[in-house]
Structure formats: structure tokens, C-alpha cells
Amino acid sequence: MSLDVSLQTDPGVLSDDPVMEARRQIEICNACRYCEGYCSVFPAITREKVFADGDITQLANLCHNCRGCYYACQYTAPHEFDLNLPRALASARAESWERLAWPGGIAKVFQARGEAVAAALVAGFAVMFALIAALPGEGEGFYAWLSHGAMVAIFTPAFLLPLAAIGVSLRAYWREVGGTRLTLADWREALDAAGRMKNLSGGQAGGCNYEKGERYSLARRHAHQAVFWGFLLCFASTSAGTVLHYVFDAKAPYGFFSLPKLLGVPGGILLTVGCAGLLMLRKQADPELGTPGRASGERAFVWLLGFVGLSGLVLYAVRGTGLTGPLLALHLGAVLTFFLLAPYSKMAHGFYRLAALLREAQDKRVRNG
Amino acid sequence: MTDAKTLSAETWDVVVVGGGNAGLCAAIEAAETGARVVILEGAPKVYRGGNSRHTRNFRCMHHGPLGPLIDTYDEEEFWQDLLRVTKGETDESLARHVIRQSAECLPWMEAHGVRFQKSLSGTLSLDRTNAFFLGGGKALVNAYYLTAQDLGVTVAYEATVKHVGIDAAKATHLEVDLAGETVTVKGRAFVLASGGFQSDLDWLARAWGPAAKNFLIRGTPYNRGLVLKDMLDHGAETVGDPTQCHAVAIDGRAPKYDGGIVTRLDCVPFSIVVNKDGDRFYDEGEDVWPKRYAIWGRLVAAQPDQVAYSIIDSRSIDLFMPSVYPPVTADTIPGLAQQLGLPGPKLQQTIEAFNAACRPGTFHPQELDGVATEGITPPKTNWARPIAEPPFYAYELRPGVTFTYLGLKVDLKARTTGPQGQYDNIWSAGEMMAGSILGQGYLAGFGMTIGTVFGRIAGQEAAAHVA
Ligand SMILES: Cc1cc2nc3c(=O)[nH]c(=O)nc-3n(C[C@H](O)[C@H](O)[C@H](O)COP(=O)(O)OP(=O)(O)OC[C@H]3O[C@@H](n4cnc5c(N)ncnc54)[C@H](O)[C@@H]3O)c2cc1C
Ligand code: HEM
Ligand code: SF4
Ligand code: SF4
């Protein structure tokens, strides 16, 4: 088949449509390629000559917003090509999350508006306070405030329903980007890239360009690693608790030298410190290179996540005191909100980005043999 | 922003004119000796770095693997490569000096913030000879500005040097236009590194002829040769043909200035190229494109209105990296001619004559396949395949100027020479003196090598002079 050049855009004609604009900039990059060494996006670009909508979605989600390609670009404004690839891809990425989420309208609200996230959080607190007040407690520790049965009844659906919604979106994503059956090698490569946050490393540059402009720095990568691994440790802690409860019939509260605490305390600290770090770095970074119109929603997401970590730690610190009840309501309220918003807030990024890394591993394997 | 007061308050040890690769290398070397250094850069901050910001690699001699470079590229091979492209228009002692010094430039560059990467995709043939900058030349320029800043170098943007004040053989001061205000900047040593004159279209037109007004300038609009002109007026000795510039054929729709690398067009070998009268004028299939794009710059420059059109059919559209500009597309040749503003019947006739002259053969896009025309002038000696399968596509071609050859004559120490012998305290580096080494043609990556080697020398010598 001959090449469909009708997909090509005029490099001098800027577009308000995020996909069209990302396509325009990607085509310029494909003719230039100077930034090839920064991340996985450019090698993926060079595998194509023209870009269908699905290609743009994939490239947008593969981009980690490290910003190396902005500071290195010879075509940034006031040049008529007006390159700002980090922003163009962020815009197309946010657009793809809002389009693929179900229901899409909610995602638009929570991606963009911090007030909406805050309102949801207050609602989460209120629900938990009301439940604790209304339902009888049982047993020791925080089960004295809210019974294990009640927690399971609330959090099982609050965890599984959003996960199902994300699953539906990811299927749509996979179809849109032309994904096929994954191999073990694809998973290995993608998990390695995510676990080490390779695309925030700047390649040979040894860092990305976030809080220090054109200077390379590893601060954001390290802060994200703290959040990422902290979150996974917290998750592992909860899972360990569940296993202890059901399999070993060992009930909470657990002592410090138990699996849930040994995972949860460091996890909570990493999560809290990491989120604080990300918020601080965010303040110094140039908002013009981030997602247009979503800053408030993004910031609120980091606050929410950080609050989950912090309230968990405080809850542990005040154990055995009268503060346990109110703090339990705050912590569980935040966790509830976080779970329910996962498909519609910035939290979606982890899922889509993992999918993009998987697709990239797969495409590279198939095309490069 | 550095203000007029700061600039005129002191007599600087070393004043560097031009903040591109050569000027930055000089400033860094000088500042590392402890000298008080100022860089006067004509462009605003966003456009600092001249043509250097458009580069992607530099050519480097090496014995055994070095950084991103593989195998060995020794002095002799490097020299032979240079001799071939310049057809002998080079100064052997200066050239060999650059070649020898290039090896130690790579680690120096890394130590001063430049990062390298493997050869870019599509340029694998250069992975032995050329080291590619991660992020390209602008990332390199950024790294050097940061290093200079850390070393305490003062930088003034929008500081256009208009005149070099010279007393006998000694420069005393510069007259500088600082965002509209005239400032006198005094110094003990001066490094001139403000590039060629290719962005001054009037000068280009005086040198080349009026056709030059239609040329596109691939790099910065700020290299207007102001300082070069002033030095010529002082009677400084020059090298390089004052009428010549390096030009390649690029997409005719490129911006007038600063289009850089993305405006290149790779379709010519698979096409026929006609001028605005609809006539072919040269063998499109003479050789592979990387060996011919510079020749085509001159060929197109010689056509009426300095424009040409490269035409292919649907069978060839996937054979090359598409231009960043979408092709003009039509299902018929007259339709194509109409969109291009070409005489339709004439274009039809040219294509029919070409098609009739094509002979059967096995078409191989990746090599010289010898599939040639018979009985037409000019012939097409490779990849001659009829333009017959719609849709038809066309790309406009225009000459894109890379740099000019005229420059200041320097010695091995980068020192310039005036009417009464060597100047006491004026050195030059980069494009501004490259004409003595690259008198003709171009060797990929050699501009940055010259700038780095001579920029460093100029900085060291200037600092030694004031020490
Ligand atoms: C599109 C393109 C791609 C290229 N790619 C490569 C490549 O990959 N590898 C390679 O080796 N070479 C390449 N070259 C050639 C290379 O750009 C030059 O050889 C090199 O950049 C010259 O460096 P320089 O410091 O002498 O000049 P420049 O980098 O042009 O710097 C000159 C500086 O002087 C300033 N200036 C000018 N006039 C004044 C004034 N009156 N007062 C104050 N400041 C002034 C300018 O603003 C500019 O910043 C390329 C050129 C172009 C156009
Ligand atoms: C596949 C796994 C993941 C990848 C590849 C990934 C990637 C990224 C990237 C590239 C960024 C910075 C760019 C941007 O703001 O969009 C980011 C931001 C962030 N990530 Fe992740 N992430 C992953 C999983 C997670 C997880 C599990 C968490 C914790 C729940 C998390 C929390 C955050 C936070 C808090 C931010 C900062 C948001 C902001 O400043 O706007 N990420 N992530
Ligand atoms: S961001 Fe700019 S410099 Fe980098 S590849 Fe794209 S066009 Fe080239
Ligand atoms: S912002 Fe970073 S990750 Fe995104 S395309 Fe640019 S270099 Fe790659």
C-alpha cells in the first residue's frame, strides 16, 4: 500500500485540536530527530512516516513529560513552528483519558478541577463519619469504631468497581493503539521501564528538565519513585492484612513487627514525603510545559494521595487515643475518595502509561524483529 | 538582563563577540583561567547560539572507540575526507591542527556539560566519524551557557557589536547596540566569533547576484556579518571566496530563516525536477542524495526565480523520508501543474518525453541501479522510472544557504592579521575564520570541530595575553 500522505499536516498551521496539534509537532520531530536519545517517544516516532489518531494516543501516553525535548528544541516560540512537545503531548494525553474514561464527563471534571476533587474528599469524610456514627463497632483498635464487616462491605465495591471501569477504558485504549497479544518479554520490559521510571531519566543526560529549567535534575524521578514504591508498599500492606485476617485468622491491630506495619509504615512515609516533594517541584516548574487547563486537578490529586499517606501515618501514631475515631474517618474517607476517583482523576495515568509502555515494548519487538 | 552600566563599568579581560559554539568555548576557556569575561550576543536569549543551535554532530578523530564513536578514524583518513570535499581549497597546517585537536575535544565537551548519544536513526553511516549531541546543538549551547554562568561569565543578549575600535594594531573597545542603546565596551583581549554574513541578503545579493534575494537561509537571521564587514574596513586579512556560500536544495516552503534541519527534502533521485517553465535541467539520478543535495542548491539557484519542482508518482511516495511539508497532490499532470502554477501542456510534454525515454530495468531504490533514460537531454542515469501512476505528487525546491566562506585569516593560535601585521589582541574562531580550512564544499560535522578547536585556542590565548 502506498503511503497515506493525506494524514500529513502543514507544519506552519497550528491547531486548537489536541490530536491535530500533537500530530503537527510529531511530524516536525520526525523530520528532525535531534531528541532521539531522551526517551522512548522519539524511537517510536521514527518507526512511522505518517501518524493515525491511534498513533498519537500511544505517543502521548508514552511521553513522561520529562521536558528534555522542550529545552533542547530549536523550534520553540517565537519560531513559527512553535514547538512545545511536552505540552502538546500532555494535552493529547489528558484528552485521551477524558475520552476513554467511562463516563467521560466525570473525568473531564476531576482531571481539570481541584475544587471537584476537594468536594469529593469532603463528601468521603462525611460518609465515613456518618457510617462510624451509625454502625456499631466491634473488637479492638479501629474495629472498635467501624467493624471489619462494614469495612469490607464498603471497600470491596469501592475498590473493584473503579478497577472494572479502568479495565473497560484500557480495553478501549488497547484497541485504539492497535495492541495485540502480549508476551512475557513485553511485560518484563514494560515493568522494568515503569519500576525504574526510565523515561524520566533523560537518557545520557542523566535527568529531566523540570524544576531547574534547562539544567538536568533527578529530583522529580526520585520523588516519583518514592510515591510509586510507597504506594505499592501501602497496597502490599493492606493485602498482607487481608491475607492475615482471612488465611491466618490473625486480626488487626498488628504490632510494629508485623508484615502490614513493616510494609505500611515505610510505605506511608515514602508516599507522604514523595507527594510533598512532587508538590514542591511542581511549584518551581514552568506550567507552560504541563497539561493546559488541568493544573488544578493534577495538584489536587497529589494532595489527595499525600493526604492518604499522611493520615494513615497519623492514625498509627494516635493509636489507643480518642483521636483514633476522627482520624479513622479522615483516613478512610480519603482512601474511599481516592479509589472512587481513580478512573477519573490523574490516577488514571499509571494505568494508561503502563499500557503505553507495554504497547511500546510490543511494537518494538514486532517491528525490529 | 545585563544592562549598559554593567557592560561599560569595567575594562573586561576578555570580550567575546558572538555566543555560538566558538564564542562559548572561548569564553569558558578564558574564564577557567580566572579572567573576567563578557559575551556579547546579538540575538535575544531565546535565539542565542546562532547556527550552532541547529547542529547535530561534530566530526572527531579517534583511535579506538571513544564515547559514542566506534572503531577508529585517524588523522590521515580525516584529512583525505577533507581534501576530497574541498578539492584542495584548505590550509593543510590549520586543517591538520584541527583534526589532531578534535580527539581531545570530545572529553572536554563532556566535562563542560555536553551529552552525546548514538548516531541518529537514518545516519548510521556516520557512527564512526561523527559524535551526535543529545538533544542537538541547542542542548549543547544551553550546556555551555550554564557552564559559563557557573564560571562567572557575564552574558549580554541583544548586544549587537557594530564596530571594533582599533588603535594601530591593538583593539581597545567595541561599539555595541544594546537593545537600541549604544554602549562602549572596553577590553584587553577580544575574541571575534560572530559567524558569517549569510543572513544579510543585500550583502549576499552583492556577492552572488540579485538571485540571492530568493534564497532561504537555513540558520539564524542574526549572522549578518557586521563585525566581519567592520574588520574588512579596517583592512584585516581575509580568506575564502567572498562571492561563495554553501547552499543545498531544501523544501521551498521553508521559513525564510531558521528552518534548520527539518526543511530537507529527500525525493529528488526518485523524481524528475522541472523549473518554472516546466523544463528538466539536470540528471536527477546522478548519485545518491546525500552526495548531491549541495549540487542541487546551486542548480536550483541558477533557474528562473530560483525555484524548481520535484515530481513523483504514487509508486515512489514511500521510498524516502517525507518532507515535513505535505506534497502537492493531484490525479492528473495538468491538475498538478495548475496547483503548482506551472504551464500544464509543457509539463505534460516534459513528462511524456521523459516517460518515453525510460527503459525497462530492475529498479533498486537503495543503490545506484543503472536504470537510465535513453535519448533525452539531460538524461536520468539511475532510478529512471516513468511518472505514470496517479496520484502524482510534487515538492517545491529552493536553495537554502548554510554559511558563507569569507572569513578572517588566522594563524595556528587563532590570531588575526591587519594591514600592519598581526593584531596584538584580536583572535577569531568558528565560522568567522573557517574559510581557511573549508575553502569549498562541506564535510558533515566539521563546522563544529573548527569552532570547538579554535574557540578553545582563542579563549586560552586571549586569557594568556591578559594574565
Ligand atoms: C541548519 C544547519 C545545520 C548545521 N549542522 C551542522 C552539524 O550538524 N555539524 C556541524 O559541525 N556544523 C553544522 N552546521 C554548521 C555550523 O552551524 C557552524 O559551523 C557553527 O555553528 C559555527 O559556529 P559559530 O560559533 O562560529 O557561529 P554561530 O553558532 O552562528 O554563532 C555566531 C553568534 O554570533 C552572534 N552574532 C552575530 N553577529 C553579531 C554581532 N554583530 N554582535 C554580537 N553577536 C553577533 C549570533 O547571534 C550567533 O549567536 C550547520 C549549519 C546549519 C545552518
Ligand atoms: C506504570 C506506572 C507509572 C508510571 C509510568 C508513572 C509515570 C508518571 C509520570 C511520567 C509522571 C509525571 C508526568 C505527569 O505529571 O503526568 C507521574 C506523575 C505522578 N505520578 Fe505516576 N506513574 C506510575 C504510577 C504511579 C503510581 C502507582 C502512583 C501512586 C499512586 C503515581 C503517582 C504520581 C503522582 C502523585 C504524580 C505527580 C502528578 C503531578 O504532579 O501532576 N504514579 N507519573
Ligand atoms: S523537540 Fe525540537 S529539537 Fe527535539 S526532535 Fe522535536 S523538533 Fe527536533
Ligand atoms: S517530554 Fe520527555 S518524555 Fe516527553 S517526548 Fe519530550 S523528551 Fe520524551
XYZ file of C-alpha atoms in Angstrom, chain B residues 57-335:
279
model
C 27.058 16.429 15.484
C 30.747 17.119 15.245
C 33.465 15.211 13.452
C 36.140 13.739 15.619
C 39.407 11.897 15.080
C 39.920 8.917 17.373
C 41.953 5.752 17.787
C 39.684 3.031 19.094
C 36.169 3.559 20.469
C 35.640 6.989 22.067
C 32.361 7.964 23.724
C 29.626 7.213 21.187
C 32.160 6.666 18.365
C 33.089 3.227 17.139
C 36.288 1.812 15.586
C 38.990 4.252 14.539
C 39.003 7.425 12.470
C 42.594 8.506 12.122
C 44.223 11.726 11.050
C 45.043 10.544 7.576
C 41.534 9.352 6.759
C 40.045 12.544 8.179
C 42.485 14.624 6.127
C 41.704 12.689 2.946
C 37.980 13.220 3.528
C 38.585 16.935 3.898
C 40.818 17.081 0.849
C 38.137 15.387 -1.230
C 35.304 17.805 -0.364
C 37.413 20.959 -0.503
C 39.238 19.883 -3.679
C 42.392 21.204 -2.081
C 40.898 24.565 -1.009
C 42.254 24.223 2.508
C 45.261 25.234 4.588
C 46.957 21.968 5.468
C 48.643 23.102 8.670
C 45.466 24.656 10.111
C 43.368 21.714 8.946
C 45.678 19.089 10.424
C 45.803 21.080 13.635
C 42.007 20.979 13.895
C 41.935 17.282 13.078
C 44.539 16.416 15.728
C 42.910 18.582 18.380
C 39.446 17.177 17.688
C 40.212 13.978 19.609
C 40.659 15.776 22.877
C 37.634 17.979 22.290
C 35.142 15.208 22.922
C 36.118 14.593 26.576
C 36.441 18.360 27.072
C 32.922 18.870 25.774
C 31.594 16.155 28.093
C 33.379 17.733 31.028
C 31.645 21.019 30.208
C 28.137 19.654 30.107
C 27.632 18.370 26.549
C 25.978 14.962 26.339
C 26.364 12.586 23.418
C 24.207 9.839 22.023
C 24.465 7.094 19.436
C 24.065 8.096 15.787
C 20.563 9.296 14.979
C 18.395 6.826 13.090
C 18.975 7.196 9.389
C 22.563 8.409 9.814
C 24.287 5.151 10.753
C 26.960 5.771 8.130
C 28.317 8.488 10.426
C 28.644 6.491 13.629
C 32.391 6.111 13.181
C 33.221 9.695 12.227
C 30.664 11.950 13.929
C 29.588 12.257 17.560
C 25.932 13.316 17.926
C 24.803 15.765 20.585
C 21.959 14.520 22.766
C 19.146 16.970 22.058
C 21.130 18.569 19.201
C 23.011 21.832 19.072
C 20.607 23.807 21.212
C 21.169 21.414 24.101
C 24.907 21.888 23.558
C 24.540 25.650 23.541
C 22.402 25.520 26.719
C 25.005 23.374 28.452
C 27.787 25.816 27.585
C 25.781 28.840 28.734
C 25.157 27.104 32.071
C 28.837 26.239 32.410
C 29.803 29.806 31.520
C 27.303 31.136 34.047
C 28.739 28.861 36.733
C 32.201 30.197 35.912
C 31.007 33.772 36.405
C 30.963 34.803 32.752
C 28.724 37.818 32.087
C 26.362 37.438 29.134
C 24.589 40.296 27.379
C 21.796 39.405 24.956
C 20.505 41.661 22.206
C 24.009 43.136 22.267
C 24.934 43.675 18.630
C 28.547 44.649 18.030
C 28.736 47.325 15.356
C 32.332 48.410 15.397
C 35.706 47.312 16.706
C 37.769 50.243 17.948
C 41.371 49.591 16.869
C 44.341 51.801 17.644
C 47.336 50.822 15.481
C 47.486 47.021 15.962
C 45.560 46.999 19.179
C 41.827 46.766 19.753
C 40.630 48.950 22.598
C 36.860 48.792 22.676
C 33.680 47.776 20.886
C 30.682 49.811 19.938
C 27.639 47.829 20.850
C 23.954 48.300 20.195
C 22.301 47.022 23.364
C 18.606 46.693 22.571
C 18.622 50.095 20.862
C 21.109 51.893 23.105
C 24.737 52.460 22.048
C 27.282 51.282 24.585
C 31.069 51.267 24.559
C 32.595 48.074 25.892
C 36.270 48.209 26.766
C 38.542 45.192 26.930
C 42.113 43.938 26.957
C 41.592 40.997 24.615
C 38.931 40.337 22.025
C 37.645 37.104 20.521
C 35.532 37.563 17.393
C 33.177 34.639 16.846
C 30.098 36.123 15.253
C 29.722 33.823 12.248
C 29.403 34.535 8.545
C 27.307 37.104 6.668
C 24.689 34.861 5.032
C 21.734 36.475 6.802
C 22.401 39.851 5.214
C 20.528 39.321 1.952
C 21.764 42.597 0.492
C 25.366 41.555 1.001
C 24.563 38.114 -0.362
C 22.959 39.769 -3.393
C 26.000 41.995 -3.954
C 28.276 38.958 -3.785
C 26.211 36.378 -5.644
C 23.838 38.421 -7.744
C 20.236 39.539 -7.306
C 19.040 35.934 -7.352
C 20.288 35.631 -3.777
C 17.260 37.570 -2.561
C 15.226 34.459 -3.251
C 17.476 32.160 -1.246
C 16.292 30.746 2.040
C 18.666 30.972 4.987
C 18.778 27.676 6.881
C 20.140 29.144 10.081
C 19.970 32.211 12.288
C 18.895 35.627 10.985
C 21.451 37.243 13.339
C 24.623 36.356 11.429
C 24.702 39.471 9.271
C 28.449 39.841 9.099
C 28.533 43.226 10.857
C 31.802 42.566 12.620
C 33.306 40.842 9.603
C 32.463 43.879 7.486
C 33.959 46.207 10.062
C 37.179 44.174 10.134
C 37.317 44.264 6.335
C 37.039 48.041 6.546
C 39.968 48.017 8.977
C 41.928 46.161 6.326
C 42.094 42.822 8.138
C 43.382 39.926 6.058
C 40.724 37.539 4.844
C 40.400 34.046 3.436
C 37.692 32.300 1.455
C 35.896 33.268 -1.731
C 33.869 36.390 -0.907
C 31.248 35.540 -3.522
C 30.513 31.982 -2.453
C 28.157 30.378 0.000
C 27.279 26.788 0.799
C 23.724 26.112 -0.334
C 21.639 22.958 -0.536
C 18.262 22.243 -2.091
C 15.522 22.340 0.526
C 11.735 22.425 0.606
C 10.722 25.712 -0.997
C 8.038 26.336 1.586
C 10.565 26.524 4.447
C 10.701 29.650 6.607
C 12.940 32.419 5.258
C 15.295 31.972 8.250
C 15.959 29.329 10.876
C 14.222 26.444 9.074
C 17.110 24.233 10.174
C 17.320 20.533 9.532
C 13.621 19.734 9.050
C 13.327 21.527 5.718
C 15.403 18.940 3.886
C 13.834 17.077 1.003
C 14.960 13.588 0.001
C 12.794 12.819 -3.014
C 14.906 14.149 -5.900
C 16.575 10.882 -7.015
C 13.172 9.224 -7.464
C 11.656 12.187 -9.257
C 12.028 14.415 -12.231
C 12.811 18.018 -11.429
C 11.474 20.834 -13.610
C 11.910 24.584 -13.432
C 9.059 27.078 -13.548
C 8.896 26.756 -17.334
C 8.263 23.033 -16.989
C 11.703 22.017 -18.308
C 14.063 19.471 -16.808
C 17.591 20.807 -16.348
C 19.822 18.177 -14.714
C 20.281 14.438 -14.209
C 18.209 13.727 -11.090
C 19.665 10.232 -10.757
C 23.338 11.092 -10.892
C 24.115 9.800 -7.415
C 22.573 9.060 -4.029
C 21.008 12.136 -2.448
C 23.456 12.787 0.413
C 26.151 13.206 -2.239
C 24.048 15.516 -4.394
C 21.952 17.825 -2.254
C 24.622 20.544 -2.223
C 24.951 20.471 -6.020
C 21.204 20.870 -6.283
C 21.326 24.018 -4.192
C 23.397 25.633 -6.931
C 21.382 24.094 -9.736
C 18.121 25.470 -8.410
C 19.777 28.828 -7.729
C 20.563 29.046 -11.436
C 16.945 28.511 -12.535
C 14.476 31.336 -13.184
C 13.119 32.694 -9.890
C 15.427 30.236 -8.071
C 12.707 27.635 -7.816
C 12.172 24.079 -9.063
C 9.638 21.304 -8.600
C 10.348 17.670 -7.868
C 7.613 15.402 -9.242
C 6.977 11.742 -8.457
C 4.135 9.291 -8.862
C 2.429 7.128 -6.268
C 4.943 4.304 -6.649
C 7.723 6.448 -5.189
C 5.962 8.214 -2.320
C 7.063 5.630 0.245
C 10.711 5.479 -0.858
C 12.066 8.414 1.138
C 11.545 10.238 4.369
C 8.587 12.517 3.551
C 9.155 16.247 3.679
C 7.781 17.978 6.737
C 5.567 19.852 4.267
C 2.798 17.751 2.702
C 3.176 17.232 -1.049
C 1.010 18.966 -3.606
C -1.199 16.116 -4.815
C -3.288 15.622 -7.968
C -4.692 12.762 -10.021
C -3.560 14.220 -13.331
C -0.465 16.017 -14.543
C -2.446 19.080 -15.717
C -4.120 19.157 -12.312
